[in-house]
PDB file of C-alpha atoms in Angstrom:
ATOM      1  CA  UNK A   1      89.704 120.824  98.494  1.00  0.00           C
ATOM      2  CA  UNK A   2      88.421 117.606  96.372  1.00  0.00           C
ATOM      3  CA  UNK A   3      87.932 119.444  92.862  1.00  0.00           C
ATOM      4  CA  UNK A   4      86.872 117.968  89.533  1.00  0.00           C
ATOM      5  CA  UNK A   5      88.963 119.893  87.741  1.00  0.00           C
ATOM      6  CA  UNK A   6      89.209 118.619  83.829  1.00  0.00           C
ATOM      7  CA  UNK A   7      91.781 121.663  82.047  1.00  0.00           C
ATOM      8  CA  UNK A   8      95.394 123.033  82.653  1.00  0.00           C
ATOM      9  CA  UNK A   9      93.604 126.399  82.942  1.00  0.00           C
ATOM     10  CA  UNK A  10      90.901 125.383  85.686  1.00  0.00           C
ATOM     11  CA  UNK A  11      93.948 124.009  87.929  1.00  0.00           C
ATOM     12  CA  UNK A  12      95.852 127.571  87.528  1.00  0.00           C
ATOM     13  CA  UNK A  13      92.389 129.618  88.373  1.00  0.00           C
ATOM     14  CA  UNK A  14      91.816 127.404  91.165  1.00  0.00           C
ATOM     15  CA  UNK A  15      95.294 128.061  93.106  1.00  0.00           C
ATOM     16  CA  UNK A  16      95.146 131.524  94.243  1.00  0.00           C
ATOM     17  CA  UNK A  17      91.299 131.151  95.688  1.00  0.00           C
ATOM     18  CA  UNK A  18      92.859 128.029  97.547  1.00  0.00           C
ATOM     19  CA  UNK A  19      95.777 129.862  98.770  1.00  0.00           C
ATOM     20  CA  UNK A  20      93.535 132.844  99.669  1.00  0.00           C
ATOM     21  CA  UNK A  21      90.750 130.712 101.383  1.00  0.00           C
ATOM     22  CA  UNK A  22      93.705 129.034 103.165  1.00  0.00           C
ATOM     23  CA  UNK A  23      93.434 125.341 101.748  1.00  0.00           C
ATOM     24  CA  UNK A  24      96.813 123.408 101.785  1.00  0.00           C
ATOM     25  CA  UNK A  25      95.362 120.702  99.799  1.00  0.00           C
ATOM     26  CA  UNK A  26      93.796 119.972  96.483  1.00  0.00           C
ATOM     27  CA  UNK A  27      92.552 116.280  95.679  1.00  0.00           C
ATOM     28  CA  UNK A  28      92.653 116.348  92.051  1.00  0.00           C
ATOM     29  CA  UNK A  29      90.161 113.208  90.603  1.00  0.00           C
ATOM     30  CA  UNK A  30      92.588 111.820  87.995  1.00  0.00           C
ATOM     31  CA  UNK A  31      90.765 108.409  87.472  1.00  0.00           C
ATOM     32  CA  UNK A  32      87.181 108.378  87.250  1.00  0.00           C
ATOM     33  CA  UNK A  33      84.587 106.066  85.908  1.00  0.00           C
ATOM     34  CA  UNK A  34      87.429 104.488  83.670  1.00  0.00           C
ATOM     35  CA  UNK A  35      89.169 106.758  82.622  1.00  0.00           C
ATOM     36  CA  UNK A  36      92.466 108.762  83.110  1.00  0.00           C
ATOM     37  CA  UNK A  37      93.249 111.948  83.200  1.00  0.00           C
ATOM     38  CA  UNK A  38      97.202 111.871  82.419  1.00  0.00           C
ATOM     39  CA  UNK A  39      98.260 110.461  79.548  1.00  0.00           C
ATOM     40  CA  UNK A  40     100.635 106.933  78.967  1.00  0.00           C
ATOM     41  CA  UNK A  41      98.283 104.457  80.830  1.00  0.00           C
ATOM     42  CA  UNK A  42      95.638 101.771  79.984  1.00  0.00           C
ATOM     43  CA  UNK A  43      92.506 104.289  80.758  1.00  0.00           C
ATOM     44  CA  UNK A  44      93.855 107.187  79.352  1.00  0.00           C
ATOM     45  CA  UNK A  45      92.169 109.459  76.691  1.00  0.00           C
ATOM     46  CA  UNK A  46      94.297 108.389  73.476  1.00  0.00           C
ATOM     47  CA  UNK A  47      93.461 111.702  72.190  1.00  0.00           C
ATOM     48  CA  UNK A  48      94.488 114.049  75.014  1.00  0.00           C
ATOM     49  CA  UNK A  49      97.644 114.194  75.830  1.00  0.00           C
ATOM     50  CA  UNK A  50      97.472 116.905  78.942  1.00  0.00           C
ATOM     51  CA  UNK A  51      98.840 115.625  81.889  1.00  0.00           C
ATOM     52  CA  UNK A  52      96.353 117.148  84.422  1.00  0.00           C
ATOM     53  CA  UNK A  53      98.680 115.672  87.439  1.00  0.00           C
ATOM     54  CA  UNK A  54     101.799 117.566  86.179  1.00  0.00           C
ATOM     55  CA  UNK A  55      99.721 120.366  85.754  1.00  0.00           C
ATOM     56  CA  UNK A  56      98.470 120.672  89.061  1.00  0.00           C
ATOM     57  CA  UNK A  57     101.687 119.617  90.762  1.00  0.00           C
ATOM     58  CA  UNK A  58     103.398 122.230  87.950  1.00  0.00           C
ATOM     59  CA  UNK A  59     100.690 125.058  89.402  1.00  0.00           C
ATOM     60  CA  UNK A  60     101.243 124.166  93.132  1.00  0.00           C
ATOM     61  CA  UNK A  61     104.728 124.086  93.600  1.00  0.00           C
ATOM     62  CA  UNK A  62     106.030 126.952  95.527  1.00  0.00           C
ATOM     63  CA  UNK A  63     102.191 127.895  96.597  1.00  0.00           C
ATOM     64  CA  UNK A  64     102.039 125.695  99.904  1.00  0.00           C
ATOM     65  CA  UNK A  65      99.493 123.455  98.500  1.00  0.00           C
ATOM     66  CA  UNK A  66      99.905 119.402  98.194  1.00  0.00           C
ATOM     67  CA  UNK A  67      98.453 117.619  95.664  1.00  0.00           C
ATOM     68  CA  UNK A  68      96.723 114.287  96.072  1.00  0.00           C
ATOM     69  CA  UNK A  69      95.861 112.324  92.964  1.00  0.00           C
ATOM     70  CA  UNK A  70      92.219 111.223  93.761  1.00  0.00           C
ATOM     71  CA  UNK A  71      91.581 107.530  91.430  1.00  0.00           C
ATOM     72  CA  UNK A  72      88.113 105.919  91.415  1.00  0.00           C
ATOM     73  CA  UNK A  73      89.526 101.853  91.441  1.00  0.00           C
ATOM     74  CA  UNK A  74      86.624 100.134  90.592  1.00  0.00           C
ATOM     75  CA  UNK A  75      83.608 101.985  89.968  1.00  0.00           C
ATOM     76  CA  UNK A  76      84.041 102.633  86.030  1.00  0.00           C
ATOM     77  CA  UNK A  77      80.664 104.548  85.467  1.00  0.00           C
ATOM     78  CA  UNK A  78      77.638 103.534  83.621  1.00  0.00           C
ATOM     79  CA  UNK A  79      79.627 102.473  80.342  1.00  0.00           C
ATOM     80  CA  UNK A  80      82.367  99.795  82.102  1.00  0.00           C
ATOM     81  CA  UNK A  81      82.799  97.017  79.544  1.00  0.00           C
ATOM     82  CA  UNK A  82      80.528  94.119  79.733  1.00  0.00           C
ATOM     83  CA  UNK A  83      83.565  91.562  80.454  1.00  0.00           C
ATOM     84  CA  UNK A  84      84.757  93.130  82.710  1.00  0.00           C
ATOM     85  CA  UNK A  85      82.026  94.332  85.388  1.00  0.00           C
ATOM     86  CA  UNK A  86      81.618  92.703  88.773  1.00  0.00           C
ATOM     87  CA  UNK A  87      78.502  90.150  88.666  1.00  0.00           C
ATOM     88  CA  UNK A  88      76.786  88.739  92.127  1.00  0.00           C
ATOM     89  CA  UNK A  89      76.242  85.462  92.504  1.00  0.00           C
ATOM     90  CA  UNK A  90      72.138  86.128  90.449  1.00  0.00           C
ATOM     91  CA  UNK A  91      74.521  86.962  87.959  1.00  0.00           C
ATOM     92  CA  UNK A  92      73.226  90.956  88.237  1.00  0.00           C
ATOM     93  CA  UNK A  93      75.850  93.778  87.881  1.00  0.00           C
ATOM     94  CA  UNK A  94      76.378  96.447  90.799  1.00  0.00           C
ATOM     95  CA  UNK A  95      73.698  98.605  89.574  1.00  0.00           C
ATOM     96  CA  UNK A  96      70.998  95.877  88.766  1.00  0.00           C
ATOM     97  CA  UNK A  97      72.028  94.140  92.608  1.00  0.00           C
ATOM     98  CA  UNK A  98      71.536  97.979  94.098  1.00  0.00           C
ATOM     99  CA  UNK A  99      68.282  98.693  92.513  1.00  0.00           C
ATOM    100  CA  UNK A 100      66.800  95.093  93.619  1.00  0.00           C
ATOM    101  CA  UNK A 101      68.244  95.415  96.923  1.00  0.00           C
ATOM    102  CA  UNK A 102      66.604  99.306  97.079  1.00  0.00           C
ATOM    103  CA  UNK A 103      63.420  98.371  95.559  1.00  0.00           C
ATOM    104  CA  UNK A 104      63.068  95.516  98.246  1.00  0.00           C
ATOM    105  CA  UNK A 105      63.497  97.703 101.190  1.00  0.00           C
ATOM    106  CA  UNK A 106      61.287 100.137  99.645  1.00  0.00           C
ATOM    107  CA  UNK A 107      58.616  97.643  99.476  1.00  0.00           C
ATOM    108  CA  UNK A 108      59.526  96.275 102.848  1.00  0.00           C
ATOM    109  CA  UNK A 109      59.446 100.149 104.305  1.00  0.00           C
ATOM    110  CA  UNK A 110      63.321  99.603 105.388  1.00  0.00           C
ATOM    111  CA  UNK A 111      64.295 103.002 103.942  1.00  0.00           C
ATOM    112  CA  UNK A 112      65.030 105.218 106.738  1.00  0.00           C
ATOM    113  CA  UNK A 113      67.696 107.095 104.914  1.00  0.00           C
ATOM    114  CA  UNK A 114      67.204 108.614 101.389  1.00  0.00           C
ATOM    115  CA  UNK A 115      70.488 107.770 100.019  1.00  0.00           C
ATOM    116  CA  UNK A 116      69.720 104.218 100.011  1.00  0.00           C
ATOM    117  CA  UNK A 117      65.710 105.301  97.856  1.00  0.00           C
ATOM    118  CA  UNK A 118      65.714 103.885  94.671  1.00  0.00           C
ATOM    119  CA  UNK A 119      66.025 107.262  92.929  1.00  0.00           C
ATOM    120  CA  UNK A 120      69.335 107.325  94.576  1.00  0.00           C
ATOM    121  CA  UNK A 121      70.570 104.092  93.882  1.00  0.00           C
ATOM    122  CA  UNK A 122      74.064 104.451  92.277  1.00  0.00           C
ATOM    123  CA  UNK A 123      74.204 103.815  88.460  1.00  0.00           C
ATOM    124  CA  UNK A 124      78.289 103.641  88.043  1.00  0.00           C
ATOM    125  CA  UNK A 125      78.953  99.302  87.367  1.00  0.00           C
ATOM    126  CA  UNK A 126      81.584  98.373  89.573  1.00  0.00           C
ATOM    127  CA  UNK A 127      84.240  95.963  87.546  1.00  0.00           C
ATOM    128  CA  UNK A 128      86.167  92.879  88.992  1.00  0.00           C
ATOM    129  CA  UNK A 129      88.783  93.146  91.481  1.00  0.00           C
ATOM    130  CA  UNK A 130      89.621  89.811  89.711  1.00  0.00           C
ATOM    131  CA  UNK A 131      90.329  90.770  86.344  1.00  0.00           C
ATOM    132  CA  UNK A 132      93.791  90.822  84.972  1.00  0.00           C
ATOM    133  CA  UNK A 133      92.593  93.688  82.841  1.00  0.00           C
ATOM    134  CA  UNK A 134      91.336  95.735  85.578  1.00  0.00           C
ATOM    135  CA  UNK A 135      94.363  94.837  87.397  1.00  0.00           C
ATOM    136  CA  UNK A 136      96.810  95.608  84.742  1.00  0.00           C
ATOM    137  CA  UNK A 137      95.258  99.217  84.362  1.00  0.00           C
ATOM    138  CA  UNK A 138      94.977 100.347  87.391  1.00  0.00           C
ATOM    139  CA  UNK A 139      98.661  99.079  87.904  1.00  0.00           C
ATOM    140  CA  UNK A 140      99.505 101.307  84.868  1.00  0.00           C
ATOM    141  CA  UNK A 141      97.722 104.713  86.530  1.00  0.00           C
ATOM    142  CA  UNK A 142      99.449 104.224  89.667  1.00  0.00           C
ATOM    143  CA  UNK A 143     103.169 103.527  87.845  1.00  0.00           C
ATOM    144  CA  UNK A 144     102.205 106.981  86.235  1.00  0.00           C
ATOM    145  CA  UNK A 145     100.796 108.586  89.209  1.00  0.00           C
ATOM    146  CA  UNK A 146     103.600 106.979  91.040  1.00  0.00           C
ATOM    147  CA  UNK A 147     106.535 108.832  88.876  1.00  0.00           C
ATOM    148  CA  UNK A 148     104.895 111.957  89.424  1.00  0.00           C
ATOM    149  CA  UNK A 149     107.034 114.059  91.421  1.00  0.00           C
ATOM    150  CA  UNK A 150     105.569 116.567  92.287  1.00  0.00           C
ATOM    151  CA  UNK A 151     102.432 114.651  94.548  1.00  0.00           C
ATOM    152  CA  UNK A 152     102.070 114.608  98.248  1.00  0.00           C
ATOM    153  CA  UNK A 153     100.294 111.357  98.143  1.00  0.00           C
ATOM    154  CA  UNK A 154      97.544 109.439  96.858  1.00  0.00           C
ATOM    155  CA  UNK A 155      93.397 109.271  97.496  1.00  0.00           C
ATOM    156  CA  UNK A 156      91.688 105.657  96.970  1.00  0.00           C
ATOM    157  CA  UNK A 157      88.437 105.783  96.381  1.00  0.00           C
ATOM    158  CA  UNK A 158      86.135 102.828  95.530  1.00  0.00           C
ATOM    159  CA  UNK A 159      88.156 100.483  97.105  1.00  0.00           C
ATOM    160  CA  UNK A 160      85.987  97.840  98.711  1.00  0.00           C
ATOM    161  CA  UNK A 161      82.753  96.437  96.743  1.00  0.00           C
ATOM    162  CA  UNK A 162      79.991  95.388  98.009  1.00  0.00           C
ATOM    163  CA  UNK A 163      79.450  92.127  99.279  1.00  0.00           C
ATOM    164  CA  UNK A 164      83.912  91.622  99.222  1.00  0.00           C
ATOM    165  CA  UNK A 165      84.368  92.605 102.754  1.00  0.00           C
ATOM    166  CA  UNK A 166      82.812  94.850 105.937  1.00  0.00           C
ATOM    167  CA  UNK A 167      83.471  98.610 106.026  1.00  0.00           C
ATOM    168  CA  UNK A 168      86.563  98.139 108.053  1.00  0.00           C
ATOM    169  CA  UNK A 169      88.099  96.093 105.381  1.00  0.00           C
ATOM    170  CA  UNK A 170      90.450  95.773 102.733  1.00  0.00           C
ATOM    171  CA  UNK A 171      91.403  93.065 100.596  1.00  0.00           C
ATOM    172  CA  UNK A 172      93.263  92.714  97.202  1.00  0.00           C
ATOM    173  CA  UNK A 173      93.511  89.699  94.832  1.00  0.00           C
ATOM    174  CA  UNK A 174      96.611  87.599  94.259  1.00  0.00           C
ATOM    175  CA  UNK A 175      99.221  88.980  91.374  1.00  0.00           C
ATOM    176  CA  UNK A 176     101.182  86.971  89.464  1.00  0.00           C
TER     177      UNK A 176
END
């Protein structure tokens, strides 16, 4: 169950219904539009320090359901930082390049499926795959995801950007 769970006492409510329901799995989100949910890393909350990870892999243990850290790489929501959000080539951020591209098949009649009407368009800026600050905070999440023992693995989501590579693929930037 993928559940957007944001307090040590949703995570605890949300076991037994799981166990009852039969689910083995809960995909906590731990890293969404920028930010972290456990504390100790770049994108983390300065000001809350509950560890929603250890809280759900705390919770679980014992219960027969695995926890998966869900992190959102690089779609940081409507507020990403100016410096560091992906540009196209116009020089338009991920948001702008969807709307122009959605407005154009709207006036071209190309929309054949909703998700892609302008209403719909996505309004979460995508940053750089190519910034050393993006780079060196995700790296931090996933050290602290990482030492987590208590996870069965790990979900990516928001991996691949538009216009970086086809659906079927994946590619990452150099590190030093």
């Amino acid at each position: 169950a993928l559940l957007d769970l944001k307090t040590p006492a949703q995570i605890k409510a949300a076991i037994a219904p799981m166990q009852k329901l039969g689910l083995n799995e809960l995909w906590l989100t731990v890293l969404q539009d920028g930010h972290a949910r456990i504390p100790g890393t770049l994108l983390s909350d300065k000001t809350n320090k509950t560890d929603l990870l250890a809280e759900a892999a705390a919770a679980a243990k014992g219960t027969g359901i695995a926890v998966y850290p869900v992190l959102d790489l690089l779609k940081w929501g409507p507020d990403a930082p100016d410096d560091l959000r992906d540009l196209t080539v116009r020089g338009e951020n991920s948001a702008q390049s969807a709307a122009r591209v959605a407005q154009n098949a709207a006036a071209d009649n190309l929309i054949a499926d909703p998700a892609y009407a302008p209403a719909a368009v996505d309004k979460s800026l995508a940053v750089s795959p190519l910034s050393d600050m993006v780079r060196d905070s995700l790296l931090s999440v996933a050290a602290a995801v990482g030492a987590e023992p208590g996870i069965a693995g790990v979900v990516w989501r928001d991996a691949i950007l538009p216009g970086y590579g086809g659906e079927n693929s994946v590619t990452f930037p150099n590190s030093p």
